[in-house]
Structures are given as C-alpha cells and as structure tokens.
PDB file of C-alpha atoms and ligand atoms in Angstrom:
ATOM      1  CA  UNK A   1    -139.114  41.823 -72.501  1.00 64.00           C
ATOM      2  CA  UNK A   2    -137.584  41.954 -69.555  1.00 88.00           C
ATOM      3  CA  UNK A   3    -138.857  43.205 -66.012  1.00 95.00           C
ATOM      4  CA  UNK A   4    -137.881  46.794 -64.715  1.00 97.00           C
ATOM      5  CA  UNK A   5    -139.967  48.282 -61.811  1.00 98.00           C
ATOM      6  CA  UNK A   6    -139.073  50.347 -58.971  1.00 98.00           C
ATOM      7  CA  UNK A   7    -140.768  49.149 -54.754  1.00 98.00           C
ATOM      8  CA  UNK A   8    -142.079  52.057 -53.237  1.00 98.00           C
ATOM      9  CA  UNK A   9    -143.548  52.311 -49.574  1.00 97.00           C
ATOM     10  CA  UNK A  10    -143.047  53.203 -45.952  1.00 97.00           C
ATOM     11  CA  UNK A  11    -140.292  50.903 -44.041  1.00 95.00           C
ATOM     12  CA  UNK A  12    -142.668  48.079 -42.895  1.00 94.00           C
ATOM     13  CA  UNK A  13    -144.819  47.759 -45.667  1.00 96.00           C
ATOM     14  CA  UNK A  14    -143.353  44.011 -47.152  1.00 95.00           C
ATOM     15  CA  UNK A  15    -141.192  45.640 -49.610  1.00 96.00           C
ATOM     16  CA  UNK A  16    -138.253  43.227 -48.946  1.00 96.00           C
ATOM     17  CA  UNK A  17    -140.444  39.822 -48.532  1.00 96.00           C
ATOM     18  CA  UNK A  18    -142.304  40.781 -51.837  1.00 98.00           C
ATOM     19  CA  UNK A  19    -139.304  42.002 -53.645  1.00 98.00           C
ATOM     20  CA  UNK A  20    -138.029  38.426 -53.393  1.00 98.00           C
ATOM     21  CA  UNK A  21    -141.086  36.908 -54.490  1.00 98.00           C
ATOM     22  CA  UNK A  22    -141.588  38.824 -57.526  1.00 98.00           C
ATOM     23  CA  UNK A  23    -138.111  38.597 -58.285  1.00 97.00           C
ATOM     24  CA  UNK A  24    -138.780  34.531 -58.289  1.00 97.00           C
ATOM     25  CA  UNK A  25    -141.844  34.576 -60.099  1.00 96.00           C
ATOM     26  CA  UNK A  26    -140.842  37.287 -62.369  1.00 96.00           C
ATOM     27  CA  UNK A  27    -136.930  35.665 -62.838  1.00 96.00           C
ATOM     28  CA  UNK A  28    -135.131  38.962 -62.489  1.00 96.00           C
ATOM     29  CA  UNK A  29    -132.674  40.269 -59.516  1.00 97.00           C
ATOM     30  CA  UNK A  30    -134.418  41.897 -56.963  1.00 98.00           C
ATOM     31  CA  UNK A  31    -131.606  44.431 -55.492  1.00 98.00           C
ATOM     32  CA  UNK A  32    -132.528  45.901 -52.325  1.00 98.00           C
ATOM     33  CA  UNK A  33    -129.850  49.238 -51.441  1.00 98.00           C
ATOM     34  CA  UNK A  34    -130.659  48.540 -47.715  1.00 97.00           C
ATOM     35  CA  UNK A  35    -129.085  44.624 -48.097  1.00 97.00           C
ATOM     36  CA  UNK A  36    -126.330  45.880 -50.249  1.00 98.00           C
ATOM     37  CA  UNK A  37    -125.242  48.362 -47.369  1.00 98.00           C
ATOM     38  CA  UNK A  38    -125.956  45.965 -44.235  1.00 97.00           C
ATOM     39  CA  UNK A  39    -123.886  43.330 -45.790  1.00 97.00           C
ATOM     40  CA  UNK A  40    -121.046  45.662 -46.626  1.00 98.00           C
ATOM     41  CA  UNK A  41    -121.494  47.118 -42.870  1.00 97.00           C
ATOM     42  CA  UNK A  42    -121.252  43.196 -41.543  1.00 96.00           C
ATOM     43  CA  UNK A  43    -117.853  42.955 -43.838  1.00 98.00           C
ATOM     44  CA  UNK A  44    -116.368  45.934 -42.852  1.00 98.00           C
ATOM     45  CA  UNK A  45    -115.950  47.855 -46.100  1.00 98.00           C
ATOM     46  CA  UNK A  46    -115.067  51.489 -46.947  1.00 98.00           C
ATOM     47  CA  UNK A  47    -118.024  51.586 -48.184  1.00 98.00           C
ATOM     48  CA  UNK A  48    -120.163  49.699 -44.951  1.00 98.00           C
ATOM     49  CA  UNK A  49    -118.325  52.001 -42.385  1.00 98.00           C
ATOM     50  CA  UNK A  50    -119.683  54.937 -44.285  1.00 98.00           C
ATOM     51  CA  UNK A  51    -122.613  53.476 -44.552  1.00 98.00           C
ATOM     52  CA  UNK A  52    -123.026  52.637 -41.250  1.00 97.00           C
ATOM     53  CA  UNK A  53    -122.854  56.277 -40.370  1.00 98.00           C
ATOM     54  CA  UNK A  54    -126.222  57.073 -41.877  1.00 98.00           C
ATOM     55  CA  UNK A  55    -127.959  53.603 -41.456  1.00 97.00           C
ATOM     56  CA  UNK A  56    -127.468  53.905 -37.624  1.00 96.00           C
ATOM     57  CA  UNK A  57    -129.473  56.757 -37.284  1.00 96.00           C
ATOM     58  CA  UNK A  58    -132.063  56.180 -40.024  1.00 97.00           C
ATOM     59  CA  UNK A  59    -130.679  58.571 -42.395  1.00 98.00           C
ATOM     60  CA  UNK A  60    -130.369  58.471 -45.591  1.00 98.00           C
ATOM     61  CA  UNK A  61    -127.099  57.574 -46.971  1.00 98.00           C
ATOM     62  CA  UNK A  62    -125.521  60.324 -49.161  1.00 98.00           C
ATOM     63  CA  UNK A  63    -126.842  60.575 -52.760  1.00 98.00           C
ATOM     64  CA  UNK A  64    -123.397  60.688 -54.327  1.00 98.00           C
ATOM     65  CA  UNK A  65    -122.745  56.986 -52.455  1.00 98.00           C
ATOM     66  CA  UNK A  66    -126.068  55.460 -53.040  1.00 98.00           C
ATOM     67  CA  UNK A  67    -126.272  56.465 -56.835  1.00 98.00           C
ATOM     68  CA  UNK A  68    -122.919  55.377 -57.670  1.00 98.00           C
ATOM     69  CA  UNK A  69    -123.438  51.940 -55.992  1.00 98.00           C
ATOM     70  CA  UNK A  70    -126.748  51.542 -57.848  1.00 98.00           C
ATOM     71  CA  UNK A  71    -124.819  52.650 -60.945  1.00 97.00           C
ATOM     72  CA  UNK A  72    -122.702  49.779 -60.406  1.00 97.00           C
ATOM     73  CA  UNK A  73    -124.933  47.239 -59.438  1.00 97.00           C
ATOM     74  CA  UNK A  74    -126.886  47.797 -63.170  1.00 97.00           C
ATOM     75  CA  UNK A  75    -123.627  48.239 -64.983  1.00 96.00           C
ATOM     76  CA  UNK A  76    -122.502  45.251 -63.861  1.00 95.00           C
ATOM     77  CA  UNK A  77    -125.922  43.012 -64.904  1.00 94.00           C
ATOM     78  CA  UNK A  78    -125.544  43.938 -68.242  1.00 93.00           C
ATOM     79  CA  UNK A  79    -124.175  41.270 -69.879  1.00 82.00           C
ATOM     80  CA  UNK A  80    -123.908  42.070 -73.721  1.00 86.00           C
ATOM     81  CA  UNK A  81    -127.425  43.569 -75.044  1.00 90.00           C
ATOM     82  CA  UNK A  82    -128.735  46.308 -72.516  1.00 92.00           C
ATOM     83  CA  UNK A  83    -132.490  45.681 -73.367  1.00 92.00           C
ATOM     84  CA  UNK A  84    -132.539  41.910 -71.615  1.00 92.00           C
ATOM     85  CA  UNK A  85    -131.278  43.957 -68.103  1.00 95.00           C
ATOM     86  CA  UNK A  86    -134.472  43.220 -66.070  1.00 96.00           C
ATOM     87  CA  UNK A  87    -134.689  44.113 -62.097  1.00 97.00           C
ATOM     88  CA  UNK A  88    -136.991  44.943 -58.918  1.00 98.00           C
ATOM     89  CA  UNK A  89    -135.557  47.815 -56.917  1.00 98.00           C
ATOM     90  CA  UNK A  90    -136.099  47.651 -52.955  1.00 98.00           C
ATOM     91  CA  UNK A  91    -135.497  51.136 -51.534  1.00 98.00           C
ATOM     92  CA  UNK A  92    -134.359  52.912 -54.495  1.00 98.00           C
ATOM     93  CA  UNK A  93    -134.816  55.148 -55.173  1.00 98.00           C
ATOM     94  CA  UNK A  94    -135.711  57.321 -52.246  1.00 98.00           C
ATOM     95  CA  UNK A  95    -135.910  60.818 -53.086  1.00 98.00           C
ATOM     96  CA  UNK A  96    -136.531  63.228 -55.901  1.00 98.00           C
ATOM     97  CA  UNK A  97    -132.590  62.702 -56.734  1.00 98.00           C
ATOM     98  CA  UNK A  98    -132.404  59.559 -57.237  1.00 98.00           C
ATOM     99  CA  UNK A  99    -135.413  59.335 -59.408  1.00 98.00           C
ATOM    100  CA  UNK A 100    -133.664  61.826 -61.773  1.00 98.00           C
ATOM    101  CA  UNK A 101    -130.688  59.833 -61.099  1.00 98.00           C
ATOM    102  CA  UNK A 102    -131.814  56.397 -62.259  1.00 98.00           C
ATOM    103  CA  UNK A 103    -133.474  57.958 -64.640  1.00 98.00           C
ATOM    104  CA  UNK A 104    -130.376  59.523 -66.062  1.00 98.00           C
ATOM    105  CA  UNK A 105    -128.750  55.420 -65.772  1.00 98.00           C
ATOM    106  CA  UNK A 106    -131.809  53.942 -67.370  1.00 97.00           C
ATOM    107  CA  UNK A 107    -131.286  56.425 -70.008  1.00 97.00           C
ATOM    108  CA  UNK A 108    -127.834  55.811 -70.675  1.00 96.00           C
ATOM    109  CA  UNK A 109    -128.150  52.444 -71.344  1.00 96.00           C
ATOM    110  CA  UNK A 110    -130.556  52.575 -73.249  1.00 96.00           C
ATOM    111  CA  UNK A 111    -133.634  51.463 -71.193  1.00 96.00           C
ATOM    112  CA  UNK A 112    -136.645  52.031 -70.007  1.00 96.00           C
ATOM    113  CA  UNK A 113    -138.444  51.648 -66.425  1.00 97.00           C
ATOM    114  CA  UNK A 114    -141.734  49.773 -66.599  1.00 97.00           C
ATOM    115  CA  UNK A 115    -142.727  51.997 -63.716  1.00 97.00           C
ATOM    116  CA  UNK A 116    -144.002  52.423 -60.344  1.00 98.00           C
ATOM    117  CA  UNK A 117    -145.326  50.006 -57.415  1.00 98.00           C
ATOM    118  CA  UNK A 118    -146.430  51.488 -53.969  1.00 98.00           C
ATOM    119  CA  UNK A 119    -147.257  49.027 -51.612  1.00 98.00           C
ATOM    120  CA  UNK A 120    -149.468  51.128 -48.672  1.00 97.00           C
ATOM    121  CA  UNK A 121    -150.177  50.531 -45.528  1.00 95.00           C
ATOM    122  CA  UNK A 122    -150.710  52.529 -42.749  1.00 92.00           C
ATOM    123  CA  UNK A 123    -148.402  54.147 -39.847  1.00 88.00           C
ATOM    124  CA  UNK A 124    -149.070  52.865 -36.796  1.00 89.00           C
ATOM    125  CA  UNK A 125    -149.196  49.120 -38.018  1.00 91.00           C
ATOM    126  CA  UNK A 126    -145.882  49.711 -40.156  1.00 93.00           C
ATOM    127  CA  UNK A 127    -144.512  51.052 -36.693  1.00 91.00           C
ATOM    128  CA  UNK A 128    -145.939  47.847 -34.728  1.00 91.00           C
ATOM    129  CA  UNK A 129    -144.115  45.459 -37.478  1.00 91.00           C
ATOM    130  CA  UNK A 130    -140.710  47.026 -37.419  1.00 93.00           C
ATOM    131  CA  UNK A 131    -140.891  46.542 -33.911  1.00 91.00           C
ATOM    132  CA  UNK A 132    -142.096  43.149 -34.303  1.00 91.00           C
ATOM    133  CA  UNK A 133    -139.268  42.589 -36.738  1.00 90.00           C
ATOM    134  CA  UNK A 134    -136.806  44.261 -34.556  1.00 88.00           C
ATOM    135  CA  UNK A 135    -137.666  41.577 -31.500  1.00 90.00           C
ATOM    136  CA  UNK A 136    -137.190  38.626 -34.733  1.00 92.00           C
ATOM    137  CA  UNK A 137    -134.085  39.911 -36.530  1.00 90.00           C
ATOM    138  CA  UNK A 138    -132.132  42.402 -34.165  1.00 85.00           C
ATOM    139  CA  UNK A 139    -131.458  45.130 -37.095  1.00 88.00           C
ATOM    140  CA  UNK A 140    -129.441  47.415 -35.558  1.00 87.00           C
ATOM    141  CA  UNK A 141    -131.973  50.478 -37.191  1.00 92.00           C
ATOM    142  CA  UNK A 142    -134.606  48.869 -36.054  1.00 89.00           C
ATOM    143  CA  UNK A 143    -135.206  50.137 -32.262  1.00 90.00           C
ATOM    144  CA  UNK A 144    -137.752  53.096 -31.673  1.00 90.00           C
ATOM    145  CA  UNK A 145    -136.189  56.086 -31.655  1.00 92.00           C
ATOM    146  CA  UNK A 146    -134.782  54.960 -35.347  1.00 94.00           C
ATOM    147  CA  UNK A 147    -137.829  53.747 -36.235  1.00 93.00           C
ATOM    148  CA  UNK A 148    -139.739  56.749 -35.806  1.00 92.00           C
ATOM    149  CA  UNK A 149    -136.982  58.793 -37.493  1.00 95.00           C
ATOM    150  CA  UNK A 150    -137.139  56.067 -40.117  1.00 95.00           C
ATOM    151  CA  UNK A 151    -140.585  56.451 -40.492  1.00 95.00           C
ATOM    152  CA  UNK A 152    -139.984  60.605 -40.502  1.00 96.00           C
ATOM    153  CA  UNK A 153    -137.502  60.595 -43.124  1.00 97.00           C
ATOM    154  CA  UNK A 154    -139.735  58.244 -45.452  1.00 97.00           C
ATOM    155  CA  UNK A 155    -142.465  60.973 -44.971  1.00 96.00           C
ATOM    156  CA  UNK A 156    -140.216  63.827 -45.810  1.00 98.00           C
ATOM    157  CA  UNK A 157    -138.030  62.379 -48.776  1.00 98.00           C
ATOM    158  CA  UNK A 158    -139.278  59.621 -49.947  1.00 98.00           C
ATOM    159  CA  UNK A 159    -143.145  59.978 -49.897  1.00 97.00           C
ATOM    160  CA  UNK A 160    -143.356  63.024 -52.519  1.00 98.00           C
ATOM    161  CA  UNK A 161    -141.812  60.685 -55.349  1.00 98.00           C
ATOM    162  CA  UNK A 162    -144.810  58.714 -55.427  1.00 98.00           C
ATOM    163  CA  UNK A 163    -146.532  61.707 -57.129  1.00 98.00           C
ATOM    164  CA  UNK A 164    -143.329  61.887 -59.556  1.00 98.00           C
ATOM    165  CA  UNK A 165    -144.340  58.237 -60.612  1.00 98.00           C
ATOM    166  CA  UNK A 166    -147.886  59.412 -60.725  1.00 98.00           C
ATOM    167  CA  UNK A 167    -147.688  61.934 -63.169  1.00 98.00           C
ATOM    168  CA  UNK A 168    -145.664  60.501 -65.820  1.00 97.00           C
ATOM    169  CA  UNK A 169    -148.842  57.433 -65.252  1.00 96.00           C
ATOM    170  CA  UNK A 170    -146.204  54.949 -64.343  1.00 97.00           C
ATOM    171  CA  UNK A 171    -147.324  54.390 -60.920  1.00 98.00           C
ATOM    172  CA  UNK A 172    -150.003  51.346 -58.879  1.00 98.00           C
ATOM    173  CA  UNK A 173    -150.445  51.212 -55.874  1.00 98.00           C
ATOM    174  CA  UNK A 174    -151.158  48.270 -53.765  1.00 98.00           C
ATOM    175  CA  UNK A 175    -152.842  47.446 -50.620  1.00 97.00           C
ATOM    176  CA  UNK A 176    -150.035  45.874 -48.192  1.00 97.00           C
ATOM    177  CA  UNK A 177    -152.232  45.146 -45.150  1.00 95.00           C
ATOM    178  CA  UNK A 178    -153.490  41.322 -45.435  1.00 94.00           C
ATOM    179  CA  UNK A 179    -151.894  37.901 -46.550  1.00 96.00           C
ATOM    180  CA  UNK A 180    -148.170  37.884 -47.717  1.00 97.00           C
ATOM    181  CA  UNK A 181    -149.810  35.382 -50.631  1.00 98.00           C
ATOM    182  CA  UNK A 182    -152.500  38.028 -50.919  1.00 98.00           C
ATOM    183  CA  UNK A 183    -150.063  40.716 -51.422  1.00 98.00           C
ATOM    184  CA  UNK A 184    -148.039  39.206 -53.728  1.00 98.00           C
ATOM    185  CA  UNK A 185    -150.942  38.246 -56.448  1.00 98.00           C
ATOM    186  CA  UNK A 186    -152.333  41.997 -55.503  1.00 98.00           C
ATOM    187  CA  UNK A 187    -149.076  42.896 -56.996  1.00 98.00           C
ATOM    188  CA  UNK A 188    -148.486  40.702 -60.200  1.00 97.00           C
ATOM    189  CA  UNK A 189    -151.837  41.688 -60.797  1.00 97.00           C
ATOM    190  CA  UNK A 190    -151.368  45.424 -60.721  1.00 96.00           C
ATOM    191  CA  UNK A 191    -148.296  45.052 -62.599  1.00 95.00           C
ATOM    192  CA  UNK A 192    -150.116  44.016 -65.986  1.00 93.00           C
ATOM    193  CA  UNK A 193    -151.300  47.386 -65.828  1.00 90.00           C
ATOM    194  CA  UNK A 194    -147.525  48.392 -66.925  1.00 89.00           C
ATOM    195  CA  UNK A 195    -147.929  45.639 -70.447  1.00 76.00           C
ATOM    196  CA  UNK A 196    -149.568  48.011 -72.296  1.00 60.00           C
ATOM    197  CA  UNK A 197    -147.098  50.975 -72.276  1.00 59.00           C
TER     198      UNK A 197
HETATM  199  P1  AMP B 201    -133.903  49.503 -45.923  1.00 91.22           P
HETATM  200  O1  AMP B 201    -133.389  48.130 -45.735  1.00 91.22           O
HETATM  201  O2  AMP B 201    -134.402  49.748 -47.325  1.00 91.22           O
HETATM  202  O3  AMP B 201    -134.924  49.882 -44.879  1.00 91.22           O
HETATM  203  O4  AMP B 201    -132.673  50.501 -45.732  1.00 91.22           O
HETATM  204  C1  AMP B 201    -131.965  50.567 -44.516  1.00 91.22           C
HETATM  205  C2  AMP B 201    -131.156  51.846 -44.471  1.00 91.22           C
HETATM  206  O5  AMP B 201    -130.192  51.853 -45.544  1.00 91.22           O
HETATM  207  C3  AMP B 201    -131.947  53.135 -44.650  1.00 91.22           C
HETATM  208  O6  AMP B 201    -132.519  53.582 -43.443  1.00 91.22           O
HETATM  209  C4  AMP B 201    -130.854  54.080 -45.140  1.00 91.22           C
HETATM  210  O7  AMP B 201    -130.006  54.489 -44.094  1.00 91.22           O
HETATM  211  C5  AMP B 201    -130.047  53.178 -46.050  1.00 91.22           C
HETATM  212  N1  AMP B 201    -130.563  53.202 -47.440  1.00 91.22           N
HETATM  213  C6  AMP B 201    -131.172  52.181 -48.117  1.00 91.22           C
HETATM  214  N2  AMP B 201    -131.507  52.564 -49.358  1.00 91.22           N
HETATM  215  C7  AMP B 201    -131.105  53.856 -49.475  1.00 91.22           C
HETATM  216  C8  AMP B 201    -131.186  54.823 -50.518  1.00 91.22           C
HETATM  217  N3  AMP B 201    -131.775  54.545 -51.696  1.00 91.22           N
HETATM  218  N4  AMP B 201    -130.652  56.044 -50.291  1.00 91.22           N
HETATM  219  C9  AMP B 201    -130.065  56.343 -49.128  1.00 91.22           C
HETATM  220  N5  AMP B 201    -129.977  55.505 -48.091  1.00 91.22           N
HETATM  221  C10 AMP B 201    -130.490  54.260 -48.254  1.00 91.22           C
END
C-alpha cells in the first residue's frame, strides 16, 4: 500500500523540511504547490508569471490554476496501476475547494487519501521563523508585510479545512515546536494512526 496524506499547517510550521523527510523515509514524492510555482516563476513560464502575480503578495493562486497543475502532477505519477500512486502534499490543498477538488482527482482514479496531518505551532514563533528564513533564503514572499498577509490568508482559507479532515476522522495533529528529528518521529508516529482505516 502505498502512502497518500495531505501537510496541513500555518506557513512556518516545518511543512516543507518534514515533507522531504517523510517523503525519504516513507519512499513516495513529496510535491509541494509552493516549489512547483517558485521554480516555474525562476524559469519564466506562462504559468510562473501568473503565478507570480499571487505569490508576490501572499495570495492564493487561483483555484482553476492550482487544481489543474495538481491534476497534472498526479496524472502524470501514475504509471500503469493507479493504486501504487503514493504522495505527501505540501500546501495543498488550501481551502475548502481544493479539498473537494482533490477529492474529486483521488476519486477519479480510483484512490483513496490516507488522510490528514496538521503540524501546529503557534503565531508569533511561525512569524519569528519566516523572518528568520527570509534573512537565510531571500524568498521574495517572505518580507513582513507578506508575511503577515501570509499568515492572514492561512487563517481565513486554509485553517477551516482542518475541521473538514476532522470530521470525516482522517485528521492528527502534531506538535511542530521542538527538534526537526523530534518532529519528524512525532509524525511517523501519528501516521500509524491512518493503518487501520
Ligand atoms: P508555500 O511555499 O506553500 O508557502 O507557497 C508559497 C505561495 O505559493 C503561497 O503563498 C501561494 O501564493 C502559492 N500557493 C502554494 N500552494 C498553493 C495552493 N494550494 N493554492 C493557491 N496558491 C498556492
């Protein structure tokens, strides 16, 4: 059986750094919506200088773009038999939409989504690591203002699909404030809550 689970949590939280170690220890893709867009923006695509639009200001890029691309992304993992399509998704979805979007995918070909991880932690020390970040890696969306609109939008869109998660019982949540080793077994661990369904 292969792997199929969803990151959730506020910018900041680890989602990227632990997306890439599950996806090592776990040996599926992790595909992270926020990469696929930055490294279409650094190429110059349609697609990055529509992108770029949105990501600039710390919206959210249209649903119509960001479904399609994710559409894509699965389509084009399958490789034969549908049920060995295993992945981690970093920032996706990220609103009620897209749930019922990926749902409809998942649906279509035939699979099912193991469920759920939230990694938490709180505002103000998500806020003082995306500004930490911002002094290490120079994103372009990661200055204050952006941040904080960043950190806004999560709030507003993104937040509420937690309890979406929650109520079909295909959501853990993990504590994201300690050790990135720490984290990461927190998060295997939780996810052997997801065997038994
Ligand atoms: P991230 O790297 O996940 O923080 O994403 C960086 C930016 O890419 C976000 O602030 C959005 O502008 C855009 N983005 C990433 N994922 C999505 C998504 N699922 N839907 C819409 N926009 C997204």
């Amino acid at each position: 059986m292969s792997v199929r689970i969803v990151l959730l949590g506020p910018p900041g939280a680890g989602k990227g750094t632990q997306a890439a170690r599950l996806a090592e220890k776990l040996g599926v893709e992790a595909i992270s919506t926020g990469d696929i867009f930055r490294a279409n923006i650094k190429g110059e695509t349609e697609l990055g200088k529509l992108a770029q639009e949105y990501t600039s200001r710390g919206e959210l890029v249209p649903d119509s773009v960001t479904n399609a691309m994710v559409r894509d992304k699965l389509a084009s993992k399958i490789d034969g038999d549908a049920q060995t399509l295993g992945f981690i998704l970093d920032g996706y979805p990220r609103n009620v939409a897209q749930v019922e979007e990926l749902d409809a995918i998942l649906s279509e070909f035939g699979v099912a989504l193991d469920g759920a991880v939230e990694i938490t932690a709180d505002g103000d020390i998500v806020t003082e690591r995306l500004l930490k970040r911002a002094e290490i890696e120079g994103r372009a969306d990661d200055t204050e203002p952006v941040i904080r609109h960043r950190l806004a939008v999560y709030a507003e869109q993104t937040a509420p699909i937690s309890a979406v998660y929650a109520q079909r019982s295909a959501l853990v949540q993990v504590d994201g404030i300690g050790d990135v080793d720490e984290v990461t077994d927190r998060l295997l661990a939780a996810l052997e809550s997801f065997d038994d369904q």
